[in-house]
PDB file of C-alpha atoms in Angstrom:
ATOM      1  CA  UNK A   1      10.297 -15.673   1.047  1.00 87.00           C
ATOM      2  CA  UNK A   2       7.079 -14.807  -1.432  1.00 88.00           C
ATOM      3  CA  UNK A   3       5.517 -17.889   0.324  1.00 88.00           C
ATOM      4  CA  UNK A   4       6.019 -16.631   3.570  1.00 92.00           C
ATOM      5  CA  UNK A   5       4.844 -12.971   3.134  1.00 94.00           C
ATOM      6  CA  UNK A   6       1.699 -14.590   1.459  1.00 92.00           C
ATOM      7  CA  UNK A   7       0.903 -16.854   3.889  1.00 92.00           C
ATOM      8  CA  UNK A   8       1.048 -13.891   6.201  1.00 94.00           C
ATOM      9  CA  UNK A   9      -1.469 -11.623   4.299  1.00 93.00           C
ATOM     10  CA  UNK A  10      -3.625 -14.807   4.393  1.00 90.00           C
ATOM     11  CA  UNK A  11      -3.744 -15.309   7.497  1.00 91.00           C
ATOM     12  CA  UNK A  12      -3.692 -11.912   9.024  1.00 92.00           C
ATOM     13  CA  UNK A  13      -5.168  -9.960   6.415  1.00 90.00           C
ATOM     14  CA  UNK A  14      -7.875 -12.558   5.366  1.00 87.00           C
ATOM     15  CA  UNK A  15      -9.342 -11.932   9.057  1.00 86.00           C
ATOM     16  CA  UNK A  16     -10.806  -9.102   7.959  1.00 84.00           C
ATOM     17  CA  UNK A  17     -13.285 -10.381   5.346  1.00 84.00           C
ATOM     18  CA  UNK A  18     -15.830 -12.665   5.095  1.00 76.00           C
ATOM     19  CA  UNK A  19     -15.189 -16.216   3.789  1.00 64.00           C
ATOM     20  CA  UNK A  20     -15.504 -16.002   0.402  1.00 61.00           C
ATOM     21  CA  UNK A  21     -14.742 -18.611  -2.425  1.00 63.00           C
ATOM     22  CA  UNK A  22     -11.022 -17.742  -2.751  1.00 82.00           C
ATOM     23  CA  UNK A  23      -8.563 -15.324  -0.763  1.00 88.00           C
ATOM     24  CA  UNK A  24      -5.639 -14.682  -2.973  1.00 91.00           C
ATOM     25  CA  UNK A  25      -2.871 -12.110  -1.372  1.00 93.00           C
ATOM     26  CA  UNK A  26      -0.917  -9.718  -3.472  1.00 94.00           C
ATOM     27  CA  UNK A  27       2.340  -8.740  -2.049  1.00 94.00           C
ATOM     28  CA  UNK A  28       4.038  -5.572  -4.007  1.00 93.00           C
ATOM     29  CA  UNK A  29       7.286  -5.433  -2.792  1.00 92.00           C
ATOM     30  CA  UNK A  30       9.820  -2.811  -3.277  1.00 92.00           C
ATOM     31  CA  UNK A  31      12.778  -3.744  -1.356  1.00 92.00           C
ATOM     32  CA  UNK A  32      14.088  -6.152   0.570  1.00 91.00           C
ATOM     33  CA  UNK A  33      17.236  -5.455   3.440  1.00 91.00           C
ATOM     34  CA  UNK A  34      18.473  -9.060   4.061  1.00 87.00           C
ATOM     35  CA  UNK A  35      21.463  -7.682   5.848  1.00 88.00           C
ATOM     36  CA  UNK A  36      19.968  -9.427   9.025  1.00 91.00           C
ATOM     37  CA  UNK A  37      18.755 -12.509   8.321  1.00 87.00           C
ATOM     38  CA  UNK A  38      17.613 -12.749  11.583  1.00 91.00           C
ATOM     39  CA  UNK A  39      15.679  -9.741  10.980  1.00 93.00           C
ATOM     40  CA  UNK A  40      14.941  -8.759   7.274  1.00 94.00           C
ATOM     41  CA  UNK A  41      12.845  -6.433   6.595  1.00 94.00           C
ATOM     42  CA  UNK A  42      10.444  -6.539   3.294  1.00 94.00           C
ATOM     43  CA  UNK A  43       8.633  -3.340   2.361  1.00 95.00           C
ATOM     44  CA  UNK A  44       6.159  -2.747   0.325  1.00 94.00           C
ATOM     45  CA  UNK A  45       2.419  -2.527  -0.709  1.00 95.00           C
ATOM     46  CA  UNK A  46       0.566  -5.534   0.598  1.00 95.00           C
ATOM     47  CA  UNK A  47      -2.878  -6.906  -1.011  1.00 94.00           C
ATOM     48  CA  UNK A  48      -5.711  -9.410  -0.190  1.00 94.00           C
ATOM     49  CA  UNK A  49      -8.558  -9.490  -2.358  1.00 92.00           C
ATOM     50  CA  UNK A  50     -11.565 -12.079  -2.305  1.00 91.00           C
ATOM     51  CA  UNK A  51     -13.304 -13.545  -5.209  1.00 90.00           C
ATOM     52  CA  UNK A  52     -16.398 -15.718  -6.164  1.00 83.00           C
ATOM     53  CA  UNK A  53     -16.106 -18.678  -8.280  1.00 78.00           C
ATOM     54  CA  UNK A  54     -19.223 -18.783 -10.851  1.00 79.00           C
ATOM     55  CA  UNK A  55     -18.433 -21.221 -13.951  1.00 66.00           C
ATOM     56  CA  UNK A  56     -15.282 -20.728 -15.500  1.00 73.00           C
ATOM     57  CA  UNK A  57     -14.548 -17.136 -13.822  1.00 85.00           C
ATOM     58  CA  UNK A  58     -13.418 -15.179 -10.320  1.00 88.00           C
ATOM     59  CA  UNK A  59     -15.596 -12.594  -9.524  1.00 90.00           C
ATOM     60  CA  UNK A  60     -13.750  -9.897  -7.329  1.00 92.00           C
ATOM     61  CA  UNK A  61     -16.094  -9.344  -3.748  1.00 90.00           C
ATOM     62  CA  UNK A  62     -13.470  -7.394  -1.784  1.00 91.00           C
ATOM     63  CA  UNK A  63      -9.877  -6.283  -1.073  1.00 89.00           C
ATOM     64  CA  UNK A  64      -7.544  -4.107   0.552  1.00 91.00           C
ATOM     65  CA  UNK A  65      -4.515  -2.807   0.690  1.00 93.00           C
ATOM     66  CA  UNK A  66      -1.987  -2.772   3.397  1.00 95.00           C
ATOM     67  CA  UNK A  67       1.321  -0.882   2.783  1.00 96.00           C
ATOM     68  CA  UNK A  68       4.323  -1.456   5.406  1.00 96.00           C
ATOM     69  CA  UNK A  69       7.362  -3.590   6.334  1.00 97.00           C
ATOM     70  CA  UNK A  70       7.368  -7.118   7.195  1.00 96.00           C
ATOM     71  CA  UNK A  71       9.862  -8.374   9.439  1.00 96.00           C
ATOM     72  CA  UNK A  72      11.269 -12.332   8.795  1.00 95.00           C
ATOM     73  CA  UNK A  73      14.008 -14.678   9.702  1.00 93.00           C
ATOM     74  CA  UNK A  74      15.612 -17.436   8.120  1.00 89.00           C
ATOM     75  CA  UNK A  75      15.312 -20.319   9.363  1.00 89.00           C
ATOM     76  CA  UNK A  76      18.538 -22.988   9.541  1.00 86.00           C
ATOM     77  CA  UNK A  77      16.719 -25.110   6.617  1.00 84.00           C
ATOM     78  CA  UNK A  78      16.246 -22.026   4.226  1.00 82.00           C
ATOM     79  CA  UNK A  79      13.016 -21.010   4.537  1.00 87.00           C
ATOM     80  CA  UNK A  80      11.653 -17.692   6.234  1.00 92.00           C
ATOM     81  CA  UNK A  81       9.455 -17.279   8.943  1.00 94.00           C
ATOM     82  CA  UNK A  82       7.363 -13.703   9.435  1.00 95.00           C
ATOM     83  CA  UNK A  83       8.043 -12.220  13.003  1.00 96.00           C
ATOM     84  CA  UNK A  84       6.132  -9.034  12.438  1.00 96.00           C
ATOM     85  CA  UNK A  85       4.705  -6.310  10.008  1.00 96.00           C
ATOM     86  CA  UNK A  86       4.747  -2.330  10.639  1.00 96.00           C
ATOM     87  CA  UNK A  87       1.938  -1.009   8.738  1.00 95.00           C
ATOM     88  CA  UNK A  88       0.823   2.570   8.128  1.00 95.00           C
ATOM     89  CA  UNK A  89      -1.563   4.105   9.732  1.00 94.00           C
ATOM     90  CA  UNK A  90      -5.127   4.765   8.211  1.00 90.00           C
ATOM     91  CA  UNK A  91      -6.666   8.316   8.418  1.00 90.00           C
ATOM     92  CA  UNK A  92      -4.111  11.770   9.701  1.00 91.00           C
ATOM     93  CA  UNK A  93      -1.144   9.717  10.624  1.00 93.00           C
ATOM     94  CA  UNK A  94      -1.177   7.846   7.116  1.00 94.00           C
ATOM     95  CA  UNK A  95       1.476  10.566   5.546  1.00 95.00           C
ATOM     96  CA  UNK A  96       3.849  10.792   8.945  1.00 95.00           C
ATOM     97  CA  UNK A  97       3.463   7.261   9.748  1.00 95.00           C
ATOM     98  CA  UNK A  98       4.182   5.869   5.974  1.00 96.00           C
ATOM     99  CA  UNK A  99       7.347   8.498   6.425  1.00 96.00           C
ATOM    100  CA  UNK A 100       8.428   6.669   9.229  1.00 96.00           C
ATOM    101  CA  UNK A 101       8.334   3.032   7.969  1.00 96.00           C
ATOM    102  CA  UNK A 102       9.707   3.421   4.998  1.00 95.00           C
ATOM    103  CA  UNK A 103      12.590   5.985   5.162  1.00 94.00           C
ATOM    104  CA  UNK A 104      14.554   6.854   2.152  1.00 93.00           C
ATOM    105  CA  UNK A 105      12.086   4.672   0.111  1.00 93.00           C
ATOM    106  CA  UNK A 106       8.792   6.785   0.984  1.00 94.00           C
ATOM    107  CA  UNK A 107       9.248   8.621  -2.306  1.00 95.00           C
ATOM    108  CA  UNK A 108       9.584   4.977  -3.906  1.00 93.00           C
ATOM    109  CA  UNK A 109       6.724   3.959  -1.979  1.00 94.00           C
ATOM    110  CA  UNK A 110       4.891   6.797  -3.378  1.00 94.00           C
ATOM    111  CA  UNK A 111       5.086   5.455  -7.005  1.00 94.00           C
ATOM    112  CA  UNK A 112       4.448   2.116  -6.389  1.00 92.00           C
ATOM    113  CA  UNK A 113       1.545   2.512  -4.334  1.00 90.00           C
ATOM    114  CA  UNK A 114       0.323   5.088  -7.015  1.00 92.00           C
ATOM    115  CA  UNK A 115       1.197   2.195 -10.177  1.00 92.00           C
ATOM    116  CA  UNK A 116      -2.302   0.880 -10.728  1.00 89.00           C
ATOM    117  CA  UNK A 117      -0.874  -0.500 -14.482  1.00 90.00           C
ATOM    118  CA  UNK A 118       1.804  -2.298 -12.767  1.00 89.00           C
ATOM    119  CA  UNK A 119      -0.020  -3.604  -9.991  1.00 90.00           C
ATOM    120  CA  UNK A 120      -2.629  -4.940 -12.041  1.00 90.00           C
ATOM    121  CA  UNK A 121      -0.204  -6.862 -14.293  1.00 89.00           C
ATOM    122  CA  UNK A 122       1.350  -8.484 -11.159  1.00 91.00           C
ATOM    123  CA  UNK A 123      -2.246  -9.009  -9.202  1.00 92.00           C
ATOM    124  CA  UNK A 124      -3.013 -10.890 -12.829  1.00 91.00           C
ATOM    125  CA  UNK A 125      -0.016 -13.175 -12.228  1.00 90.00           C
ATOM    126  CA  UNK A 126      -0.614 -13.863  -8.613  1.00 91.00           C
ATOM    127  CA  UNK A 127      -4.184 -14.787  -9.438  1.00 91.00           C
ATOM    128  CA  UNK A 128      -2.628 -17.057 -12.187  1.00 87.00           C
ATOM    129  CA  UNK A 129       0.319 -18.592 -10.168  1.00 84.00           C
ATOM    130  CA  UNK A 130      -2.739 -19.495  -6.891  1.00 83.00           C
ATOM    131  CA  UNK A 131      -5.081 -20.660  -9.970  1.00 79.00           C
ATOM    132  CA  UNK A 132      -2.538 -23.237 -11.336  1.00 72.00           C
ATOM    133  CA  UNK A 133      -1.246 -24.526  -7.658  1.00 73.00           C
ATOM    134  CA  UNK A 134      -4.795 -24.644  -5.993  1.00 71.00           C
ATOM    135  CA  UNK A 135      -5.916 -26.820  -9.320  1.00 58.00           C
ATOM    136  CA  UNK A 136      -8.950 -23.853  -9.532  1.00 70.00           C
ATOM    137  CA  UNK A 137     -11.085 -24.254 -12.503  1.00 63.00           C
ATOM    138  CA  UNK A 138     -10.856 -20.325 -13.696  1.00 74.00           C
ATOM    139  CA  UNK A 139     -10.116 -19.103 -16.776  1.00 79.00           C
ATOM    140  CA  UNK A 140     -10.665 -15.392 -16.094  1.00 86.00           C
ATOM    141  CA  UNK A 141     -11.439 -12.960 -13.584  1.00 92.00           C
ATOM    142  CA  UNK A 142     -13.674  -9.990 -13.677  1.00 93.00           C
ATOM    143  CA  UNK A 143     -14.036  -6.687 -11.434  1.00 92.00           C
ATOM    144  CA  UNK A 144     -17.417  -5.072 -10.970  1.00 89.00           C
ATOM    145  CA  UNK A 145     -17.945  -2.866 -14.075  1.00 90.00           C
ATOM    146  CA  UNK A 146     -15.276  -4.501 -16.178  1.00 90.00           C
ATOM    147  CA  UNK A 147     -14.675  -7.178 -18.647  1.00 91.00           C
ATOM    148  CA  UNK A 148     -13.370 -10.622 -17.763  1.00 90.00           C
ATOM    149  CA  UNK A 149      -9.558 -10.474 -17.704  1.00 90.00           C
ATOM    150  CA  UNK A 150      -8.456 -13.895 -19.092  1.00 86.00           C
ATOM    151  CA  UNK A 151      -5.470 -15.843 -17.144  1.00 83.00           C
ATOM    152  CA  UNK A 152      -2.192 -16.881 -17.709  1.00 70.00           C
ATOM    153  CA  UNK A 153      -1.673 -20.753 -18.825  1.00 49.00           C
ATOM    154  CA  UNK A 154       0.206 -22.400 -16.333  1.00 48.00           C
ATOM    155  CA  UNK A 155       3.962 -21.876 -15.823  1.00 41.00           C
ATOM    156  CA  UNK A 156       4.600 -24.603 -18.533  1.00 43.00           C
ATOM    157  CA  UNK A 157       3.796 -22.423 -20.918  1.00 51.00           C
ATOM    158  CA  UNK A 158       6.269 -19.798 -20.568  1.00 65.00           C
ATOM    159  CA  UNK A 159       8.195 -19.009 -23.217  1.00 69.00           C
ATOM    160  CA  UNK A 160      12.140 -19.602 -22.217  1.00 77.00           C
ATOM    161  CA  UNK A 161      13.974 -17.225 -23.055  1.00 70.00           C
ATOM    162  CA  UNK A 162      17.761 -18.577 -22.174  1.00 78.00           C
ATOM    163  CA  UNK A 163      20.199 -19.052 -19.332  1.00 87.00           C
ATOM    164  CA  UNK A 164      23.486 -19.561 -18.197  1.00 91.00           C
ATOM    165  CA  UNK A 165      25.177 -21.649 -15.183  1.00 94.00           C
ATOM    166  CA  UNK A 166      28.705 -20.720 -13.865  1.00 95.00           C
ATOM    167  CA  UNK A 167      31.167 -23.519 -15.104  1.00 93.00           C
ATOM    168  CA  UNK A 168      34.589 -22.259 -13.391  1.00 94.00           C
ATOM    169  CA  UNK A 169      34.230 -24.726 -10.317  1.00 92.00           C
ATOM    170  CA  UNK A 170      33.717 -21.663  -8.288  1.00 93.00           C
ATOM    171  CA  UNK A 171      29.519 -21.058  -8.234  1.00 94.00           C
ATOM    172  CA  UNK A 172      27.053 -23.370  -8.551  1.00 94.00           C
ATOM    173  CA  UNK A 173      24.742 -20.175  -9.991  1.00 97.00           C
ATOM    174  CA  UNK A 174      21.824 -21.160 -12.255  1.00 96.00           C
ATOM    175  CA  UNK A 175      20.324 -18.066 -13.843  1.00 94.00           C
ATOM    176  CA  UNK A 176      16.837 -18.983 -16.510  1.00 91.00           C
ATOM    177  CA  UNK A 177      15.240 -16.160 -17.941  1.00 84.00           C
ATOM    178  CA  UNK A 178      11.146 -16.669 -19.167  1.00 83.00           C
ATOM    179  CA  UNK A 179       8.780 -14.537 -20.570  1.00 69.00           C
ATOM    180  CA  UNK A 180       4.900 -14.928 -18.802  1.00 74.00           C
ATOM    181  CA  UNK A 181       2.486 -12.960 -20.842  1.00 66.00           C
ATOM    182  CA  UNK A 182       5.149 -10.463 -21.776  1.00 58.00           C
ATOM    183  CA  UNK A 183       6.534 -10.207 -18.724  1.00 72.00           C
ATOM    184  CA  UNK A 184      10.141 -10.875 -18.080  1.00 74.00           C
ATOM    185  CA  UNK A 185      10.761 -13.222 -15.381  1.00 86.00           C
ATOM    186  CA  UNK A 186      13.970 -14.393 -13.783  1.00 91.00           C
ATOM    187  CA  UNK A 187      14.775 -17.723 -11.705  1.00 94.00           C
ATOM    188  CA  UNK A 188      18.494 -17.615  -9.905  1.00 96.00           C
ATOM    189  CA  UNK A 189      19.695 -20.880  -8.243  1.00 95.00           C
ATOM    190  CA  UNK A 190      22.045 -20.323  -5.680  1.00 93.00           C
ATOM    191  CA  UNK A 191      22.644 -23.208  -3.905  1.00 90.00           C
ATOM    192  CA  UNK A 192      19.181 -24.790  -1.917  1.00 89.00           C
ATOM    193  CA  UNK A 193      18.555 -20.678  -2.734  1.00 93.00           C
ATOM    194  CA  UNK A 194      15.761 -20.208  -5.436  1.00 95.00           C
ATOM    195  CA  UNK A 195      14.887 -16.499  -6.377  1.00 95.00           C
ATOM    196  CA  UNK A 196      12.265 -15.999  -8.453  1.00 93.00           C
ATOM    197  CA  UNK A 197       9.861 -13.122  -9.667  1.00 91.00           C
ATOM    198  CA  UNK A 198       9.924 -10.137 -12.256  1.00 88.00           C
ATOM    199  CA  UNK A 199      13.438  -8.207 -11.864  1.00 87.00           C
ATOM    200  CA  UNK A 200      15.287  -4.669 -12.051  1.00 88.00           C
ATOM    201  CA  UNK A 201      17.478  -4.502 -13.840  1.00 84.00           C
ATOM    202  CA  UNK A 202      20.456  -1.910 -15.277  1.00 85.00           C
ATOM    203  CA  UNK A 203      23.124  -1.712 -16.877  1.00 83.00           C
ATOM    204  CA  UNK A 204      26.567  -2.142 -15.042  1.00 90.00           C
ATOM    205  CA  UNK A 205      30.613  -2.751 -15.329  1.00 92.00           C
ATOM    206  CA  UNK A 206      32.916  -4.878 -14.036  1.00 94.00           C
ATOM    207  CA  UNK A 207      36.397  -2.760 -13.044  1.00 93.00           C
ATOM    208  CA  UNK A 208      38.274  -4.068 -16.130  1.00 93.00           C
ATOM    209  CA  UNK A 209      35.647  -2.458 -18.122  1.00 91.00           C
ATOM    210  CA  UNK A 210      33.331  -5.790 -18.961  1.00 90.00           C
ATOM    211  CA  UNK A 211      29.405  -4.748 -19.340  1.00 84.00           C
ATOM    212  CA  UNK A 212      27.254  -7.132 -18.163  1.00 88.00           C
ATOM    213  CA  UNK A 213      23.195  -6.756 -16.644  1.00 85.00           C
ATOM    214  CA  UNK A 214      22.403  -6.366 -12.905  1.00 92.00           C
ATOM    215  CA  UNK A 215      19.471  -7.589 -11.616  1.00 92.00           C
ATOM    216  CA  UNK A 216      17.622  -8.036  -8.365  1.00 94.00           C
ATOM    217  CA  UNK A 217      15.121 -10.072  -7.710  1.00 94.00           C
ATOM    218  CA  UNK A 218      13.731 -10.760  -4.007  1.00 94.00           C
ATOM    219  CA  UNK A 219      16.019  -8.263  -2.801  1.00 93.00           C
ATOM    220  CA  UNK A 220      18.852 -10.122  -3.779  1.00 95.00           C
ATOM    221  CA  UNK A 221      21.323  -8.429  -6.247  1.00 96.00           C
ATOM    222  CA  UNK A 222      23.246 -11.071  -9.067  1.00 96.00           C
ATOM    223  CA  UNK A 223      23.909 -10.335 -12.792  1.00 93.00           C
ATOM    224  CA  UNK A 224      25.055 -12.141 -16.412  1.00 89.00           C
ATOM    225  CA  UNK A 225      25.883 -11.307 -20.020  1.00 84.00           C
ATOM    226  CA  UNK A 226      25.444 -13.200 -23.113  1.00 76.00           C
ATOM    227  CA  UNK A 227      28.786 -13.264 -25.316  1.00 73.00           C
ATOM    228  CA  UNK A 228      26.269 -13.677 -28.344  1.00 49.00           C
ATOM    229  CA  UNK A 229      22.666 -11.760 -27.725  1.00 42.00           C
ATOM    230  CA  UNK A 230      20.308 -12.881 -30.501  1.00 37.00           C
ATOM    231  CA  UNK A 231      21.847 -16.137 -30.661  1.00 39.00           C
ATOM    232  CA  UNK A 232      22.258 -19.120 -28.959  1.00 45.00           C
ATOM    233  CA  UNK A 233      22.929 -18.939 -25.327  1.00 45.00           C
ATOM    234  CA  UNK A 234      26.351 -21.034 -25.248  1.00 63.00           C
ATOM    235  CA  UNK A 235      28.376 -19.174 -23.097  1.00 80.00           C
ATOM    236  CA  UNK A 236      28.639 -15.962 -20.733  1.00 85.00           C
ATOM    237  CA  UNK A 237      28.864 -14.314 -17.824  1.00 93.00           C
ATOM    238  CA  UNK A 238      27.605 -14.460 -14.336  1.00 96.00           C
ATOM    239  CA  UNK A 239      27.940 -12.198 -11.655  1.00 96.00           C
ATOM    240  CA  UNK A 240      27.268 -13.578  -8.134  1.00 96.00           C
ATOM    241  CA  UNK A 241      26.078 -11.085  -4.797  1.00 95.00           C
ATOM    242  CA  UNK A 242      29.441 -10.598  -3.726  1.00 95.00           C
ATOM    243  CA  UNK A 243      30.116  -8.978  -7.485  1.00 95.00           C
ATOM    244  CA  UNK A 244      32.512 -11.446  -8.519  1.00 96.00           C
ATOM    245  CA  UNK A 245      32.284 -12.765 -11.982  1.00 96.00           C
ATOM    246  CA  UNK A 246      32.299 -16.531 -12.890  1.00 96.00           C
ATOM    247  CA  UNK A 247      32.372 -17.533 -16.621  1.00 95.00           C
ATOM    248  CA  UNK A 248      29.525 -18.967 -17.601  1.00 94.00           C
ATOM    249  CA  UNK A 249      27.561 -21.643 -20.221  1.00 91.00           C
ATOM    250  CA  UNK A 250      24.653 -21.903 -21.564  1.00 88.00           C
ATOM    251  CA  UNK A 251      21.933 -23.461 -19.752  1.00 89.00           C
ATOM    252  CA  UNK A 252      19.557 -25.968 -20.965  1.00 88.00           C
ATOM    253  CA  UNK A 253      16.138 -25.371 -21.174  1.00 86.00           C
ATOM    254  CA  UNK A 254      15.319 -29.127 -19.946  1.00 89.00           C
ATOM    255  CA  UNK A 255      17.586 -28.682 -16.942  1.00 92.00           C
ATOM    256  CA  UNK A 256      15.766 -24.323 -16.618  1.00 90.00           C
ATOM    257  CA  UNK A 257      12.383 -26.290 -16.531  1.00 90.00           C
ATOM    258  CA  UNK A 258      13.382 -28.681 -13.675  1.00 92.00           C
ATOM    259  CA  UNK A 259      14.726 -25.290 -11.737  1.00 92.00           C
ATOM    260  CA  UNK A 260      11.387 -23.335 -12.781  1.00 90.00           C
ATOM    261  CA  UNK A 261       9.138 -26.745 -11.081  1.00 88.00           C
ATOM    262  CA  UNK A 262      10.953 -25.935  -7.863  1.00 88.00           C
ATOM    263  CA  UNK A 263       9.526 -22.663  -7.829  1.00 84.00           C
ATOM    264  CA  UNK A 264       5.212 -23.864  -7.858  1.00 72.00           C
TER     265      UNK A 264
END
């Protein structure tokens, strides 16, 4: 789905600049209603920003932001194609119009679009992630008036931080957890179904009392527990969308890799 929304921006944002070096789109998304997959509905704070390659580092020329909801399908092979984007209004009607789009999330959409710390942290990885595909030779990037922001190695480096896969015959869940840079960052397996991204996450019970971690990622809702924390990862928990558990073993970080390659 992150492909599809950033093809979008690309394509339809990127009009609205002058060719520049590199166009690299930066979707914020806060939630995601997939209850129509003929019609889901993505909203959040959308970015394009354009930078200049000189040596070894991306020089930001221009970018802007473009809050709203994109509409998609799913397609019968999996993927997701963008049908159409309501975006707030510039100028008087920004307030009444962002009101409208949004719904019960405006106050949501509030914070996010007002999060400069965490936006920057995820424009850093998107710069990254389109640096490592595109085979760009940048090492940093650097706004007007700042210092050079150095970039992420690629996604080989990320430190693996364990993972379970349902073993009862029932799912065939994968669930890896990485850390980029700091940053937690999940990868669920579902089927052809690859979720990937930074997560929410709280804490939540089953009804015979078990605890285990929810998470979404991608607008899509799942959850696990380790039976030893700290340890190794040899056995668990997962929780699948439906909120049925599946007992769960620990997931190799040869087999997490080949999961996380699917995702470039």
């Amino acid at each position: 789905m992150i492909k599809s929304i950033s093809t979008y921006i690309c394509n339809e944002f990127g009009k609205n600049y002058d060719t520049g070096d590199v166009g690299i789109p930066c979707p914020n998304i806060l939630d995601v209603d997939s209850t129509d997959t003929s019609d889901i509905k993505a909203y959040g704070d959308y970015w394009y920003n354009t930078y200049s390659l000189k040596g070894d580092i991306l020089f930001s020329e221009a970018g802007g932001s473009y809050p709203g909801c994109i509409h998609l399908k799913q397609l019968e092979d999996g993927s997701y194609e963008v049908t159409g984007f309501d975006q707030v209004e510039d100028g008087t009607n920004y307030e009444e119009s962002a009101k409208k789009i949004f719904g019960d999330f405006y106050d949501s959409f509030l914070d996010l679009s007002s999060d400069t710390e965490a936006r920057e942290v995820l424009r850093a990885k998107y710069i990254s992630d389109f640096v490592n595909e595109k085979g760009i030779p940048a090492t940093k990037y650097q706004d007007y008036g700042w210092d050079p922001v150095e970039l992420n190695a690629e996604q080989g480096g990320n430190e693996y931080m364990g993972g379970l896969y349902a073993a009862d015959g029932e799912s065939d869940i994968n669930i890896a957890l990485y850390r980029s840079e700091g940053t937690p960052i999940v990868i669920v397996q579902e089927g052809e179904n690859i979720y990937y991204g930074e997560f929410t996450s709280e804490d939540a019970k089953l009804d015979d009392g078990t605890e285990y971690v929810k998470i979404t990622v991608e607008g899509k809702t799942f959850g696990y527990s380790f039976d030893n924390p700290g340890e190794e990862y040899s056995s668990g928990l997962i929780v699948d969308q439906d909120g049925k558990p599946h007992t769960a073993k620990g997931l190799d970080k040869s087999v997490a890799d080949e999961i996380k390659d699917l995702t470039k």
